[in-house]
């Protein structure tokens, strides 16, 4: 450790001495007391530009190819195909422009390095060039923006009436899920009703809440629309399901939503990846506090028949804790008993 620190100190000292020398040289040039051009630093710097271009370019392409499977996850939703297509079209256009402009940038630095016999050409203006490099980017960006706006409008359109509803509530530092039961209608909630036994603030005087039930894992059917109703109990969170290409902020006091159609069951994705331990996940992509890292839950995609079987096996909030309606009106208690089959 001490050897490393000594080496680092020596390196810094040498760098400082070199910088002082260079500053003295530049001051001498300004005063006219030295020759106008320092030794071959122009050629060295010009050559280093080309070396950096080739080395950084090779590293970029190598790393992009090597890690491709890690950042380009398999798609498991219908709209994911659209978003990925939009992403790769945008990446292709901007990537080509990026590569061309940087090749020109570094090549020009090398090609037009200072030479005493060379004299720079002067162009005061060129209206044709101005029009071209203004109109072309404007047209390309307009096409990309319209394409993106159209795709986003379709993705965020109202969910189909038969969509399976799941409420996703974020809080520091976890997710909680609520299903609406047979009526597919979630009951109302109110933050003022939150207490140790009712962490979601559900209003159990609302008849739609009587068959609502909780889940530790999001279970959804393949090939059928699913609507996530998203909210936050405290600070800003963000629901992120990468394989579903799903990302939507959970904003306190402003419910959001996102609907999608899963296309691959968990079992099918495991077979595709050759990974028996694979699970779809929900993570939080907002830095919501010190326990942000722990906000991870699983999504299980199953066949529709298996999903219906799972639904039938779930117990409602009230079945698990009858005290939740202890202070509810008599008609609510009676309705709860009828729905539970008692």
XYZ file of C-alpha atoms in Angstrom:
342
model
C 0.000 0.000 0.000
C 2.803 2.415 0.943
C 4.657 1.533 -2.253
C 1.602 2.451 -4.302
C 1.238 5.790 -2.496
C 4.929 6.591 -3.023
C 4.664 5.763 -6.734
C 1.551 7.901 -7.018
C 3.312 10.793 -5.262
C 6.311 10.555 -7.596
C 4.001 10.518 -10.620
C 2.154 13.604 -9.403
C 5.456 15.400 -8.716
C 6.767 14.651 -12.206
C 3.459 15.826 -13.701
C 3.623 19.107 -11.784
C 7.230 19.744 -12.869
C 6.278 19.043 -16.483
C 3.294 21.391 -16.318
C 5.476 24.165 -14.831
C 7.958 23.682 -17.662
C 5.205 23.856 -20.266
C 3.750 27.013 -18.716
C 7.180 28.657 -18.787
C 7.566 27.708 -22.450
C 4.167 29.189 -23.354
C 4.962 32.390 -21.456
C 8.227 32.647 -23.376
C 6.388 32.213 -26.680
C 3.950 35.000 -25.757
C 6.852 37.310 -24.834
C 8.641 36.473 -28.048
C 11.756 35.369 -26.230
C 11.546 31.801 -27.537
C 10.948 30.308 -30.940
C 7.293 30.491 -31.895
C 6.658 26.766 -32.058
C 7.685 24.319 -29.382
C 9.380 21.074 -30.427
C 7.472 18.217 -32.044
C 4.527 18.350 -29.634
C 2.135 19.110 -32.490
C 3.034 15.917 -34.318
C 2.909 13.885 -31.112
C -0.496 15.242 -30.109
C -1.868 14.768 -33.620
C -0.700 11.142 -33.633
C -2.168 10.574 -30.172
C -5.546 11.738 -31.462
C -5.525 8.927 -34.031
C -4.301 6.391 -31.465
C -7.082 7.393 -29.081
C -9.693 7.197 -31.878
C -8.654 3.665 -32.836
C -8.209 2.393 -29.270
C -11.439 3.892 -27.899
C -13.398 2.801 -30.983
C -12.106 -0.773 -30.722
C -12.900 -0.845 -26.991
C -16.423 0.478 -27.604
C -17.225 -2.152 -30.257
C -15.625 -4.977 -28.266
C -17.492 -4.151 -25.069
C -20.807 -3.604 -26.872
C -20.605 -7.005 -28.544
C -19.317 -8.790 -25.433
C -22.075 -7.442 -23.144
C -24.888 -7.435 -25.721
C -26.907 -10.195 -24.042
C -26.686 -8.430 -20.675
C -28.185 -5.131 -21.817
C -30.489 -6.500 -24.530
C -32.755 -8.739 -22.450
C -35.299 -11.046 -24.136
C -38.691 -9.430 -24.739
C -41.664 -10.826 -22.825
C -44.493 -8.440 -23.776
C -46.265 -7.369 -26.948
C -45.404 -3.677 -26.698
C -41.782 -4.573 -25.946
C -41.303 -5.340 -29.639
C -42.412 -1.793 -30.495
C -40.228 -0.095 -27.887
C -37.170 -2.121 -28.868
C -37.714 -1.332 -32.534
C -37.968 2.366 -31.708
C -34.819 2.132 -29.586
C -32.729 0.410 -32.255
C -33.896 2.747 -35.040
C -32.910 5.734 -32.883
C -29.636 4.045 -31.917
C -28.785 3.284 -35.550
C -29.339 6.867 -36.708
C -27.621 8.576 -33.787
C -24.888 5.922 -33.667
C -23.943 6.385 -37.328
C -23.853 10.162 -36.875
C -21.793 9.785 -33.690
C -19.206 7.554 -35.380
C -18.895 9.731 -38.497
C -18.576 12.992 -36.582
C -15.934 11.583 -34.214
C -13.898 10.093 -37.038
C -13.936 13.508 -38.717
C -13.139 15.271 -35.438
C -10.021 13.216 -34.738
C -8.966 12.991 -38.397
C -9.161 16.767 -38.807
C -7.039 17.191 -35.673
C -4.393 15.007 -37.292
C -4.740 16.172 -40.889
C -4.689 19.861 -40.100
C -2.053 19.909 -37.382
C 0.148 22.990 -37.348
C 2.736 23.206 -40.094
C 4.757 26.319 -40.638
C 4.311 26.202 -44.420
C 0.539 25.660 -44.232
C -1.980 28.481 -44.246
C -5.602 28.085 -43.155
C -8.365 28.857 -45.656
C -11.033 31.323 -44.599
C -14.745 30.868 -45.407
C -16.899 33.736 -44.105
C -20.193 31.868 -44.657
C -21.970 29.339 -46.846
C -25.744 29.623 -46.934
C -26.210 26.290 -48.694
C -24.289 24.429 -45.979
C -26.196 26.275 -43.256
C -29.519 25.191 -44.775
C -28.387 21.578 -45.225
C -27.030 21.004 -41.706
C -30.070 22.689 -40.197
C -32.770 21.064 -42.327
C -31.448 17.480 -42.303
C -31.204 17.086 -38.477
C -34.553 18.860 -38.085
C -36.220 16.428 -40.510
C -34.645 13.328 -38.930
C -35.562 14.443 -35.397
C -39.118 15.227 -36.487
C -39.529 11.702 -37.893
C -38.102 10.142 -34.713
C -40.267 12.292 -32.440
C -43.464 11.552 -34.377
C -42.613 7.832 -34.449
C -41.926 7.842 -30.702
C -45.035 9.881 -29.899
C -47.232 7.512 -31.912
C -45.732 4.439 -30.222
C -46.021 5.955 -26.736
C -49.641 6.989 -27.369
C -50.546 3.421 -28.333
C -48.692 1.913 -25.367
C -50.262 4.270 -22.812
C -53.790 4.141 -24.242
C -56.585 3.014 -21.874
C -56.386 -0.681 -21.051
C -58.941 -3.112 -22.503
C -62.032 -3.642 -20.350
C -61.103 -7.284 -19.739
C -57.606 -6.442 -18.440
C -56.542 -8.153 -15.221
C -55.956 -5.440 -12.616
C -53.074 -5.435 -10.136
C -52.369 -2.563 -7.771
C -48.670 -1.901 -7.193
C -47.945 0.319 -4.187
C -44.424 1.452 -3.341
C -43.156 2.597 0.017
C -39.827 2.826 1.803
C -38.614 0.180 1.131
C -40.822 -2.463 -0.507
C -43.651 -3.123 -2.930
C -47.122 -4.293 -1.934
C -49.596 -5.840 -4.358
C -53.383 -5.943 -4.278
C -55.783 -7.839 -6.543
C -59.455 -6.870 -7.011
C -61.050 -10.314 -6.666
C -63.883 -11.658 -8.813
C -65.450 -8.273 -9.570
C -62.133 -7.007 -11.049
C -62.778 -3.689 -9.263
C -60.323 -2.451 -6.668
C -61.795 -0.857 -3.579
C -61.100 2.765 -2.690
C -58.197 3.774 -0.479
C -57.364 6.775 1.671
C -53.996 7.567 3.232
C -55.808 8.595 6.426
C -56.892 4.962 6.890
C -53.310 3.657 7.020
C -52.525 1.864 10.275
C -50.501 -1.195 11.366
C -53.219 -3.613 10.201
C -54.129 -1.683 7.026
C -50.814 -0.663 5.486
C -52.420 0.147 2.136
C -55.102 2.444 3.561
C -57.926 0.437 1.956
C -61.458 1.699 2.598
C -63.307 -1.466 3.646
C -66.621 0.380 3.753
C -66.439 0.282 -0.056
C -68.131 -2.917 -1.238
C -65.577 -3.272 -4.073
C -62.871 -3.762 -1.453
C -64.505 -6.739 0.225
C -63.077 -9.317 -2.169
C -59.704 -7.649 -2.626
C -56.747 -9.810 -1.661
C -52.970 -9.349 -1.217
C -50.123 -11.203 -2.901
C -46.422 -11.494 -2.207
C -45.659 -12.212 -5.874
C -47.323 -10.743 -8.947
C -48.989 -13.629 -10.771
C -50.344 -12.824 -14.249
C -51.601 -14.858 -17.232
C -49.786 -15.186 -20.520
C -51.461 -13.688 -23.595
C -54.026 -11.601 -21.706
C -53.915 -7.848 -20.945
C -52.715 -6.850 -17.476
C -53.193 -3.397 -15.983
C -50.855 -2.177 -13.263
C -52.432 0.581 -11.150
C -49.453 2.255 -9.536
C -49.208 4.511 -6.497
C -46.766 5.509 -3.769
C -47.350 5.805 -0.035
C -44.476 8.149 0.751
C -41.779 9.246 -1.732
C -41.166 8.913 -5.452
C -40.571 5.327 -6.609
C -40.476 3.791 -10.078
C -41.867 0.423 -11.202
C -39.422 -1.309 -13.520
C -39.936 -4.732 -15.120
C -37.116 -4.961 -17.695
C -38.233 -8.063 -19.620
C -41.712 -6.547 -19.993
C -40.187 -3.223 -21.133
C -42.271 -1.647 -18.388
C -41.255 1.461 -16.476
C -43.573 3.907 -14.764
C -43.070 6.249 -11.824
C -45.028 5.775 -8.601
C -45.833 9.335 -7.518
C -47.288 10.253 -4.098
C -50.785 11.672 -4.533
C -50.848 11.043 -8.298
C -51.753 7.467 -9.328
C -50.256 6.223 -12.592
C -50.882 3.137 -14.717
C -49.295 0.870 -17.305
C -50.879 -2.024 -19.171
C -49.216 -4.765 -21.192
C -49.706 -8.275 -22.546
C -47.179 -10.916 -21.378
C -46.034 -13.221 -24.182
C -43.867 -15.803 -22.379
C -44.507 -17.713 -19.185
C -41.794 -17.940 -16.587
C -41.310 -21.603 -17.525
C -40.922 -20.718 -21.214
C -38.354 -18.027 -20.456
C -36.400 -20.451 -18.271
C -36.311 -22.930 -21.161
C -35.295 -20.206 -23.625
C -32.415 -18.999 -21.434
C -31.447 -22.432 -20.131
C -31.719 -21.070 -16.580
C -33.944 -23.001 -14.163
C -33.668 -20.226 -11.558
C -34.760 -17.347 -13.794
C -37.545 -15.082 -12.505
C -39.116 -11.922 -13.895
C -38.612 -9.083 -11.463
C -39.943 -5.704 -10.424
C -37.299 -3.267 -9.228
C -37.327 0.403 -8.224
C -35.368 2.758 -10.472
C -35.621 5.841 -8.280
C -33.059 6.402 -5.542
C -35.784 6.530 -2.890
C -33.586 6.287 0.193
C -31.067 4.132 2.014
C -33.026 0.897 1.535
C -33.659 1.447 -2.183
C -31.662 -1.683 -3.054
C -34.173 -3.940 -1.278
C -37.159 -2.943 -3.440
C -37.298 -6.087 -5.539
C -40.224 -8.451 -6.065
C -40.962 -11.241 -8.502
C -43.449 -11.594 -11.348
C -44.669 -15.053 -12.241
C -46.260 -15.465 -15.687
C -48.392 -18.585 -16.029
C -50.880 -20.071 -18.472
C -54.456 -18.660 -18.199
C -55.873 -21.886 -16.731
C -53.187 -21.945 -14.048
C -53.868 -18.294 -13.304
C -57.596 -18.926 -12.773
C -56.739 -21.807 -10.456
C -54.399 -19.529 -8.479
C -57.086 -16.835 -8.217
C -59.582 -19.279 -6.770
C -57.152 -20.268 -4.022
C -56.493 -16.754 -2.698
C -57.947 -15.449 0.567
C -59.260 -11.914 0.863
C -58.003 -9.334 3.343
C -61.166 -9.788 5.383
C -60.901 -13.575 5.444
C -57.391 -13.231 6.805
C -58.308 -10.487 9.295
C -62.071 -10.065 10.040
C -61.230 -7.195 12.409
C -60.707 -4.971 9.365
C -64.497 -4.541 9.104
C -65.230 -4.533 12.824
C -66.431 -0.912 12.643
C -68.068 -1.180 9.209
C -71.851 -0.758 8.705
C -74.015 -3.847 9.133
C -74.763 -4.148 5.412
C -71.032 -4.252 4.629
C -70.495 -7.039 7.169
C -73.430 -8.956 5.725
C -72.132 -8.545 2.176
C -68.690 -9.729 3.291
C -70.221 -12.869 4.806
C -72.175 -13.595 1.626
C -69.069 -13.204 -0.553
C -67.030 -15.470 1.722
C -69.761 -18.115 1.559
C -70.427 -18.126 5.298
